[in-house]
CSV table of C-alpha atoms and ligand atoms in Angstrom, one decimal:
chain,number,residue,atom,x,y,z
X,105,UNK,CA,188.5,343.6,44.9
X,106,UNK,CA,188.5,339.6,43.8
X,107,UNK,CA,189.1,338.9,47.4
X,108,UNK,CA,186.6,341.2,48.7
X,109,UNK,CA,184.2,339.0,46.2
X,110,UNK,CA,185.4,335.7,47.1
X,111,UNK,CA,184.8,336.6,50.9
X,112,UNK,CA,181.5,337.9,50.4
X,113,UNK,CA,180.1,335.4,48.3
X,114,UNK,CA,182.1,332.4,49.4
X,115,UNK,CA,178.6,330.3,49.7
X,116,UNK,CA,179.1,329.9,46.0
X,117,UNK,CA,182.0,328.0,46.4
X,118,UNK,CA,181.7,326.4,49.8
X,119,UNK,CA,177.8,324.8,48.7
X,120,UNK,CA,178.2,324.0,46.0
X,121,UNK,CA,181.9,322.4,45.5
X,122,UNK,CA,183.4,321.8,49.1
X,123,UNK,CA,180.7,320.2,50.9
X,124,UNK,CA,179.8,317.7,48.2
X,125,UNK,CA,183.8,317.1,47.6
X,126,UNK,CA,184.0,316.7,51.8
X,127,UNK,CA,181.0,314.2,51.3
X,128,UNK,CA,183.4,311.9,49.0
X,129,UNK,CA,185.9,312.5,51.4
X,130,UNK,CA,184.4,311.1,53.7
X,131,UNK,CA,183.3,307.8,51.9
X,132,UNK,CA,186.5,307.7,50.4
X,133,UNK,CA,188.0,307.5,54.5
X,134,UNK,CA,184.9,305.3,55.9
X,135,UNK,CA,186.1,302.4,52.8
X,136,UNK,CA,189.5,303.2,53.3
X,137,UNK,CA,188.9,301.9,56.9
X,138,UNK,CA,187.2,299.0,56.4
X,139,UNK,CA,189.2,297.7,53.7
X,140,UNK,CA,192.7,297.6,55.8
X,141,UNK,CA,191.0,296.9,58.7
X,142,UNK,CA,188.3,294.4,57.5
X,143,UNK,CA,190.5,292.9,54.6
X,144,UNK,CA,194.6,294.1,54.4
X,145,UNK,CA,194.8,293.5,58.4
X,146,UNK,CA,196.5,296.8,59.1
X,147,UNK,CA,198.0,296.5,63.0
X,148,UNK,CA,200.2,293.7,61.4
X,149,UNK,CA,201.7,295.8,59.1
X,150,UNK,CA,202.4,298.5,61.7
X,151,UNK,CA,206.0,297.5,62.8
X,152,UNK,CA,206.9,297.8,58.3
X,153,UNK,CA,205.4,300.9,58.1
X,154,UNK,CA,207.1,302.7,61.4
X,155,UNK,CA,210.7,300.8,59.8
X,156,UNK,CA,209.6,303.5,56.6
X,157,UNK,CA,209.3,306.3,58.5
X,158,UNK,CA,212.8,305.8,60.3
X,159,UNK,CA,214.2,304.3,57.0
X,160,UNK,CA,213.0,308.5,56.4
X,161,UNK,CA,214.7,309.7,59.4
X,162,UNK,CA,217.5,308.3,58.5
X,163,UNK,CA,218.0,309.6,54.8
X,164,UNK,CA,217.4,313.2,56.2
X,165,UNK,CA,220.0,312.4,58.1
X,166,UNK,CA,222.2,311.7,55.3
X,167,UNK,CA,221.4,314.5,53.2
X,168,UNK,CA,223.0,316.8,56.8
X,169,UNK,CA,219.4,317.4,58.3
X,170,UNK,CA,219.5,321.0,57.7
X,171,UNK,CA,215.7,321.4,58.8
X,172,UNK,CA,214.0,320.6,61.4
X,173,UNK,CA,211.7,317.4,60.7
X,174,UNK,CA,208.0,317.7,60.5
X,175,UNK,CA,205.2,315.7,59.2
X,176,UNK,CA,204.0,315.3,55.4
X,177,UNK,CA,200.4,316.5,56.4
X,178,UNK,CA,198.8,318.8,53.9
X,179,UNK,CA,198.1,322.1,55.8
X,180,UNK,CA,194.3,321.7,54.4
X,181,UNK,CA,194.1,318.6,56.3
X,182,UNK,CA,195.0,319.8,59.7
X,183,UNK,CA,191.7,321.0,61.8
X,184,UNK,CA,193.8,324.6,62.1
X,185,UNK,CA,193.5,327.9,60.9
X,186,UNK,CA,197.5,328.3,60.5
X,187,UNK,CA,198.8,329.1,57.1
X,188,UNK,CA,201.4,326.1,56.8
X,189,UNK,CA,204.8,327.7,55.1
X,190,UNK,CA,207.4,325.7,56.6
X,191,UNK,CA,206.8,322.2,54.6
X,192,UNK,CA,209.3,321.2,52.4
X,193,UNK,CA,210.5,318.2,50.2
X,194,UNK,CA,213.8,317.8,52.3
X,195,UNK,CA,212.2,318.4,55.6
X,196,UNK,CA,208.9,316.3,55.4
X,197,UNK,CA,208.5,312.6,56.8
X,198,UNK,CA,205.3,310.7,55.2
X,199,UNK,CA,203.5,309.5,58.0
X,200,UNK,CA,200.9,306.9,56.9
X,201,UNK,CA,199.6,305.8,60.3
X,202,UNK,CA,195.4,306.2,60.1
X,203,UNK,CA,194.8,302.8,61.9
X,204,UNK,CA,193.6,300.9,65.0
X,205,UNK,CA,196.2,298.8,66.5
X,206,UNK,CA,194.2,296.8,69.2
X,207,UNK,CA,192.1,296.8,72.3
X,208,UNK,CA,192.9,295.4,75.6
X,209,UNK,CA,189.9,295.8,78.3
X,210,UNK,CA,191.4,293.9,80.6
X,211,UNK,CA,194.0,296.8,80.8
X,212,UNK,CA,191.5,299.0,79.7
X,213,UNK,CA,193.4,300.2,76.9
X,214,UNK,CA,192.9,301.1,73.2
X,215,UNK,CA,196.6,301.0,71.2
X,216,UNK,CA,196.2,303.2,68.1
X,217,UNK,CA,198.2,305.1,65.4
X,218,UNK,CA,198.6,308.6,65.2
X,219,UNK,CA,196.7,309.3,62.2
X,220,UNK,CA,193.5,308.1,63.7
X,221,UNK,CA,190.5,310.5,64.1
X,222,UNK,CA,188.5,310.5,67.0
X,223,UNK,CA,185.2,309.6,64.9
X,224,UNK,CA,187.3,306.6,64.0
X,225,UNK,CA,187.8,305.7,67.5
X,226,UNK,CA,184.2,306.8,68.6
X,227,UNK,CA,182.3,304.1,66.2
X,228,UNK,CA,184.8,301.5,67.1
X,229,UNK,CA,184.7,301.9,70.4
X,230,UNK,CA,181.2,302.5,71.2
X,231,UNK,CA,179.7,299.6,70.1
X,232,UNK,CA,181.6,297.5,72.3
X,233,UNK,CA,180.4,299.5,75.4
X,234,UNK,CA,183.4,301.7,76.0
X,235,UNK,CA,184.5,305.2,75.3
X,236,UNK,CA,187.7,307.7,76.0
X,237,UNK,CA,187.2,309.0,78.9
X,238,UNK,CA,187.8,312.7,77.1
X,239,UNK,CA,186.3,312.7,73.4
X,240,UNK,CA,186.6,316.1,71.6
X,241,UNK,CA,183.8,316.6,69.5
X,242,UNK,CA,185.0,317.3,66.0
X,243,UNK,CA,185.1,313.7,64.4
X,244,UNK,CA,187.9,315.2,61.9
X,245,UNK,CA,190.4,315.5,64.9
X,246,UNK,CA,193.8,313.1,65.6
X,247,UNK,CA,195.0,311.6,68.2
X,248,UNK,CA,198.5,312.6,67.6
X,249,UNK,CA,197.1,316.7,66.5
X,250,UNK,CA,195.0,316.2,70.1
X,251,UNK,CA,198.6,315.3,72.2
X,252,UNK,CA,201.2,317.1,70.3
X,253,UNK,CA,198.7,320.0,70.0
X,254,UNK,CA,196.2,320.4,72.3
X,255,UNK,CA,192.8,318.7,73.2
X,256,UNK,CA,190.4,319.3,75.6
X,257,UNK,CA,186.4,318.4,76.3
X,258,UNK,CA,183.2,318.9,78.2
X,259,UNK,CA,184.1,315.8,80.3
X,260,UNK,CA,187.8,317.3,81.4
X,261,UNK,CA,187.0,318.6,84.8
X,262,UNK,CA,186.8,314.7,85.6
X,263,UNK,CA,189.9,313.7,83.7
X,264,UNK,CA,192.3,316.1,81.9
X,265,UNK,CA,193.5,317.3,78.9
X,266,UNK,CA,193.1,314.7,75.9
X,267,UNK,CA,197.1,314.6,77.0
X,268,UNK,CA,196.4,313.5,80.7
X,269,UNK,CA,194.7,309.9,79.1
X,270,UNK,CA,197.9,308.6,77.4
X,271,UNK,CA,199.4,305.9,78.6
X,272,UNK,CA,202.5,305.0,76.3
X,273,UNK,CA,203.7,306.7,73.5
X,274,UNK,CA,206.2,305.7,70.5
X,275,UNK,CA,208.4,307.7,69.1
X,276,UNK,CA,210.6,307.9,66.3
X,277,UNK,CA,213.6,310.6,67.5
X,278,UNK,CA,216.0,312.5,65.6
X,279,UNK,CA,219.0,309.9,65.2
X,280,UNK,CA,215.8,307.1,64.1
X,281,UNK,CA,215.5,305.2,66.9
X,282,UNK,CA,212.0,304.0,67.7
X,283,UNK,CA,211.2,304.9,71.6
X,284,UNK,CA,208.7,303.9,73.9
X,285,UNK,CA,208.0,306.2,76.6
X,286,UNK,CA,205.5,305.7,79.6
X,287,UNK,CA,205.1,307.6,83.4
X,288,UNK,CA,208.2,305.1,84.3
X,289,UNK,CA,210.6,304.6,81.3
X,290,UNK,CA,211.7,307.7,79.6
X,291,UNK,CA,209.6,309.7,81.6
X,292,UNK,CA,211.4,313.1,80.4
X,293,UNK,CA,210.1,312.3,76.9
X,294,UNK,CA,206.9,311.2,78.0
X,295,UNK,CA,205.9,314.4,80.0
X,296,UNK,CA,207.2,316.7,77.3
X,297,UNK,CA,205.8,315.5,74.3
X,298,UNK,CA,201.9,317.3,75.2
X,299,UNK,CA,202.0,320.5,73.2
X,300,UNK,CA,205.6,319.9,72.0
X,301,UNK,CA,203.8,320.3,68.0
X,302,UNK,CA,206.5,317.5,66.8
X,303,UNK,CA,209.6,318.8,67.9
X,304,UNK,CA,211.0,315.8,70.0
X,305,UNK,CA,210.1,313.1,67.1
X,306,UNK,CA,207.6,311.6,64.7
X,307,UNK,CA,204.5,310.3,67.0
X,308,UNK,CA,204.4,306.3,66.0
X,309,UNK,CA,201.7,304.7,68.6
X,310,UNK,CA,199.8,305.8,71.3
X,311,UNK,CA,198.0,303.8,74.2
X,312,UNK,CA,195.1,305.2,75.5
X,313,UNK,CA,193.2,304.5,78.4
X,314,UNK,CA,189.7,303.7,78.1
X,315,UNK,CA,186.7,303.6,80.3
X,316,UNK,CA,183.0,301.7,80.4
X,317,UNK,CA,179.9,303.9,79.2
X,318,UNK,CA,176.2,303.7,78.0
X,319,UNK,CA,174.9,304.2,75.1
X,320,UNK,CA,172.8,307.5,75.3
X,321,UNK,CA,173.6,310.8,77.5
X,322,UNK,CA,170.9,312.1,79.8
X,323,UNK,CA,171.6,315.6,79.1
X,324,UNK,CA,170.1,318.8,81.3
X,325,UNK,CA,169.6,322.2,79.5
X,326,UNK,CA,169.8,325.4,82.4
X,327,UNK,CA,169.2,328.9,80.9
X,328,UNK,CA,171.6,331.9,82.4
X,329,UNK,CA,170.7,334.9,82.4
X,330,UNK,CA,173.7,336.8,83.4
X,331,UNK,CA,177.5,336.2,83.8
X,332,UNK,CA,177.7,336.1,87.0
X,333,UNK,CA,174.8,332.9,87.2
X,334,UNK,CA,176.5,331.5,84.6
X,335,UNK,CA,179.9,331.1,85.9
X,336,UNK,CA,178.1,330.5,90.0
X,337,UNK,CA,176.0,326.9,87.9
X,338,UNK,CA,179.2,326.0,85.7
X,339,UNK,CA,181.4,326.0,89.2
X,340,UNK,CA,179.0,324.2,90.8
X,341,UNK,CA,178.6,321.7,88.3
X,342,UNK,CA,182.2,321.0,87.4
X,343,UNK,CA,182.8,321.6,91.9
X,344,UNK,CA,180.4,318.8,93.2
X,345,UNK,CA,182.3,315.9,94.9
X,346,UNK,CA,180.3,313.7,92.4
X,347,UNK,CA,180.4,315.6,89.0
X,348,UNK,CA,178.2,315.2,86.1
X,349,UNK,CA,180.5,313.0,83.1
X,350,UNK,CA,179.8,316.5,81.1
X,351,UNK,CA,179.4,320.1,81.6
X,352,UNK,CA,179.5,322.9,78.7
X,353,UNK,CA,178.3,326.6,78.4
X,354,UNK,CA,177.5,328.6,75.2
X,355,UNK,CA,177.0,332.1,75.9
X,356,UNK,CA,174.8,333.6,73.3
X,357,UNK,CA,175.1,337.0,74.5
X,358,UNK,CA,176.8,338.8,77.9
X,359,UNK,CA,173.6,338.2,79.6
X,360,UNK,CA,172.4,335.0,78.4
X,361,UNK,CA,173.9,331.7,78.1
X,362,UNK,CA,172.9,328.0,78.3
X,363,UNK,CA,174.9,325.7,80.8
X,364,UNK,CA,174.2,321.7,80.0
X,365,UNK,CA,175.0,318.9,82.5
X,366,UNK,CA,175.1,315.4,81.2
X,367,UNK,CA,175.8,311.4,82.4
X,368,UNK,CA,175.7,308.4,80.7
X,369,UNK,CA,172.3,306.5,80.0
X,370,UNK,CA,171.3,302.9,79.6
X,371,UNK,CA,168.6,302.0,76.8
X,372,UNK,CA,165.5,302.0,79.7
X,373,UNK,CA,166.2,305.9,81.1
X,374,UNK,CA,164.9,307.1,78.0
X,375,UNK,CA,162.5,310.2,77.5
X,376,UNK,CA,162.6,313.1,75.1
X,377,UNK,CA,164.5,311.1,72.8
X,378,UNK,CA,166.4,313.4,70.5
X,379,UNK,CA,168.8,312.2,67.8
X,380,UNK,CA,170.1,315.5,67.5
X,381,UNK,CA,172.9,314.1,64.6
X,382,UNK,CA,170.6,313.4,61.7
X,383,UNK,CA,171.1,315.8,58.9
X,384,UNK,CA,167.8,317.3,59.0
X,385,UNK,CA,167.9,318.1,62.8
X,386,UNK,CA,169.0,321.8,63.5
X,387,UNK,CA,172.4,322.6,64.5
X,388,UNK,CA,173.5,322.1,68.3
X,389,UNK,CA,173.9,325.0,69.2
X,390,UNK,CA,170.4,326.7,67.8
X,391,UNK,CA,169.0,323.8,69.5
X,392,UNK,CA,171.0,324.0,73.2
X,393,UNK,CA,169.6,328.4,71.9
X,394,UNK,CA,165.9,327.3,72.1
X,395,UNK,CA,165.8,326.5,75.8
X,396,UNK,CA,166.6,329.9,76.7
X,397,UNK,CA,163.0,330.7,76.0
X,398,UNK,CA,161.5,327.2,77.1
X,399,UNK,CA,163.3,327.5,80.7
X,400,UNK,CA,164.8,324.4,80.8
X,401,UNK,CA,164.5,320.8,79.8
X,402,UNK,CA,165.8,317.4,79.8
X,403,UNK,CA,166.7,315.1,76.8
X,404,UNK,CA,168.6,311.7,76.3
X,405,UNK,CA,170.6,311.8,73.3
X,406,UNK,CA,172.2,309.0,71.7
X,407,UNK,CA,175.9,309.7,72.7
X,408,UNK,CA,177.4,309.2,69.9
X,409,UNK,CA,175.8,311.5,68.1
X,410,UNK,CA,176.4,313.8,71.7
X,411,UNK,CA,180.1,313.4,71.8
X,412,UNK,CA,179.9,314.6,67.9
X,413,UNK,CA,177.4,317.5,68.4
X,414,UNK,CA,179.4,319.9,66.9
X,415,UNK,CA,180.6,318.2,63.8
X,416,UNK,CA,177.8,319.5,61.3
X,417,UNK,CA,177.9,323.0,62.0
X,418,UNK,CA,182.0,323.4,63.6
X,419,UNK,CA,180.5,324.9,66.6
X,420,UNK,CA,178.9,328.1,65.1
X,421,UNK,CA,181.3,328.6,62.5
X,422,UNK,CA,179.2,327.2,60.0
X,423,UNK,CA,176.1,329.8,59.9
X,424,UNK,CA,179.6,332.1,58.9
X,425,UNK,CA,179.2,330.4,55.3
W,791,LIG,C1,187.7,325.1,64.0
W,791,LIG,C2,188.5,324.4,65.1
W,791,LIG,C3,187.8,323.6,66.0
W,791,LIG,C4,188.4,322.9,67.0
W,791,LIG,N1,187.7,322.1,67.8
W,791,LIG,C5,188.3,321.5,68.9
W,791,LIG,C6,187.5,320.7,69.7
W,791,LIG,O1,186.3,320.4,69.6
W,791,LIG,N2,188.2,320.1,70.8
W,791,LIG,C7,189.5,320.3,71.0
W,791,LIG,O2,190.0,319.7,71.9
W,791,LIG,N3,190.3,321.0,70.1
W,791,LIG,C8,189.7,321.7,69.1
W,791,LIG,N4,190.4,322.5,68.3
W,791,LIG,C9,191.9,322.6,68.5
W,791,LIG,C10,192.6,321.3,67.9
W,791,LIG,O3,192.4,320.3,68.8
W,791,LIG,C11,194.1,321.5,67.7
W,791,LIG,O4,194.3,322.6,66.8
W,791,LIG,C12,194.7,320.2,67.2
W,791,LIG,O5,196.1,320.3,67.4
W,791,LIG,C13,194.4,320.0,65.7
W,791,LIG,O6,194.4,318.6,65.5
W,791,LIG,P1,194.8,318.0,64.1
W,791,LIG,O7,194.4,316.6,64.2
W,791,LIG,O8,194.4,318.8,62.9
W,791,LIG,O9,196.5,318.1,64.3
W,791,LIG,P2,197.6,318.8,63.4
W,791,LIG,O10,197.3,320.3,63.3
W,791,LIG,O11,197.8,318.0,62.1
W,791,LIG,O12,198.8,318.5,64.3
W,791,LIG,C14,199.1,319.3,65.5
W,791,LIG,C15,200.7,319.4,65.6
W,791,LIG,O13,201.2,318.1,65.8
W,791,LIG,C16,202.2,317.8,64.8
W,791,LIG,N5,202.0,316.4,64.5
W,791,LIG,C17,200.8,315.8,64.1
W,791,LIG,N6,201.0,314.4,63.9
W,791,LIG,C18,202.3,314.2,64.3
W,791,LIG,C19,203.1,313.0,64.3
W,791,LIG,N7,202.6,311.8,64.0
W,791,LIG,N8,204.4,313.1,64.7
W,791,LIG,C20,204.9,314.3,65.0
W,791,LIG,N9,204.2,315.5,65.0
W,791,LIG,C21,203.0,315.4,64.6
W,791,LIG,C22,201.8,318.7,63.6
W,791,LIG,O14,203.0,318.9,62.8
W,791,LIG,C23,201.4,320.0,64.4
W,791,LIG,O15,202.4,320.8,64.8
W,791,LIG,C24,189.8,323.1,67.2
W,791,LIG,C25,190.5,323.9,66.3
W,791,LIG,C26,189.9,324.6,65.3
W,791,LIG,C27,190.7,325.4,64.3
């Protein structure tokens, strides 16, 4: 009965406590950032905090390392529907890594920690003129979630699974050693750490490669109108020997769908400007919804505020509340 009421009427709670508490949150996060990174220097103090987490290793270790290791995250921070039951005090390894190590373009590579979200990576990265070459689009996501889970995005048919960008990863394994594993050395451990959810070791550093962008998307909107036409203009798109940067579908019902093509803009390609991410703007989706009765259109987007276009709403989950 109580549940039945708290389902029905979860608006009550969700309006009017969770999205003002996500609000600090989020400040709390965007000072935390620049203050270590702007003020405390934080990639220095990498190599003292990865020596914690194997000083951590090693204790469980001690105590006989009964249970599997797994991370300290809280279960309500993960971006996962999974009830967490398997987190205990002897099992759990505080993993405080939320920063950005470095950037080398002449390598074309960003060197991160685990803990960093992909709208960390998107403001730092932008401004300087480049990008990952796949960005998923919720901002709340981590590197480390997006490779030892999974990760995937509208630009994948070009590159891969979040996974297929790595370059070099760092791992603390079971007996505390801190490896680094590439394509060349420890290969093995390299190719099986993708989906492996933290069972080979506790995720330390990750290199990613990077690539040069613009700072809108051009994006195309083509109404479907059956299953068939939408899966014939998605395989085309995603097919052509020179693909668009972006494709994605929403089907709003069997027999009616929008498919969107996008590239990369400069400043002077604009027309139909459309910042879709301010607060008052409506939700992707509803939006990408309207040109099934307009036929069609054309808009450059500020791409940011593309790569994070499901953010506000999680995809259609929000109009659930
Ligand atoms: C509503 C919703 C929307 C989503 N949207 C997208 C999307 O837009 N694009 C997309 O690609 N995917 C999406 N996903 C899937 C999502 O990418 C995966 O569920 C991802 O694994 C979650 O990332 P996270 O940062 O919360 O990771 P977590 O759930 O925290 O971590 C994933 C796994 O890795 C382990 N782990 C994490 N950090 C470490 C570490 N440092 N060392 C060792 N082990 C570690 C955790 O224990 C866990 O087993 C979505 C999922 C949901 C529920």
């Amino acid at each position: 009965m109580l549940t039945d009421l708290l389902v029905r009427y979860r608006w009550l709670f969700v309006v009017p406590v969770i999205l003002p508490l996500s609000v600090l949150f989020d400040l709390y996060w965007a000072i935390r950032n620049w203050y270590y990174r702007g003020l405390k220097n934080a990639p220095e103090r990498h190599t003292e905090r990865v020596r914690d987490i194997q000083a951590q290793v090693r204790q469980w270790r001690a105590a006989g390392g009964r249970r599997p290791l797994c991370t300290a995250r809280k279960s309500w921070m993960n971006v996962s529907v999974r009830v967490v039951r398997y987190k205990r005090r002897d099992n759990t390894i505080r993993v405080d890594l939320y920063d950005i190590l470095a950037i080398d373009t002449g390598r074309a590579i960003i060197r991160v920690e685990p803990g960093v979200t992909i709208g960390q990576i998107t403001c730092y990265l932008i401004p300087r003129g480049w990008t990952l070459p796949v960005v998923p689009e919720l901002d709340d996501l981590t590197v480390s979630g997006l490779i030892l889970g999974v990760g995937i995005e509208g630009s994948s048919h070009k590159y891969g699974l979040f996974a297929d960008i790595v370059e070099a990863c760092e791992v603390v394994i079971g007996d505390a050693t801190l490896v680094r594993a590439t394509r060349e050395v420890h290969a093995d451990l390299f190719h099986a750490l993708p989906c492996s959810y933290g069972a080979l070791g506790i995720l330390v550093a990750v290199e990613l490669r990077i690539i040069l962008c613009k700072p809108w998307v051009r994006l195309r909107y083509h109404p479907v109108y059956s299953l068939n036409e939408a899966c014939e203009v998605f395989a085309r798109e995603v097919c052509r020997p020179d693909p668009p940067e972006f494709v994605e579908g929403i089907l709003y019902a069997r027999d009616s769908g929008v498919i969107m093509t996008g590239d990369f803009a400069a400043g002077q390609e604009h027309a139909n400007v459309n910042a879709i991410g301010w607060w008052f703007k409506p939700w992707f989706y509803k939006h990408c919804g309207s040109f099934l009765e307009q036929g069609g259109g054309e808009e450059s987007i500020p791409l940011r505020q593309y790569y994070h276009r499901h953010t506000r709403s999680i995809f259609w989950e929000g109009e659930l509340i």
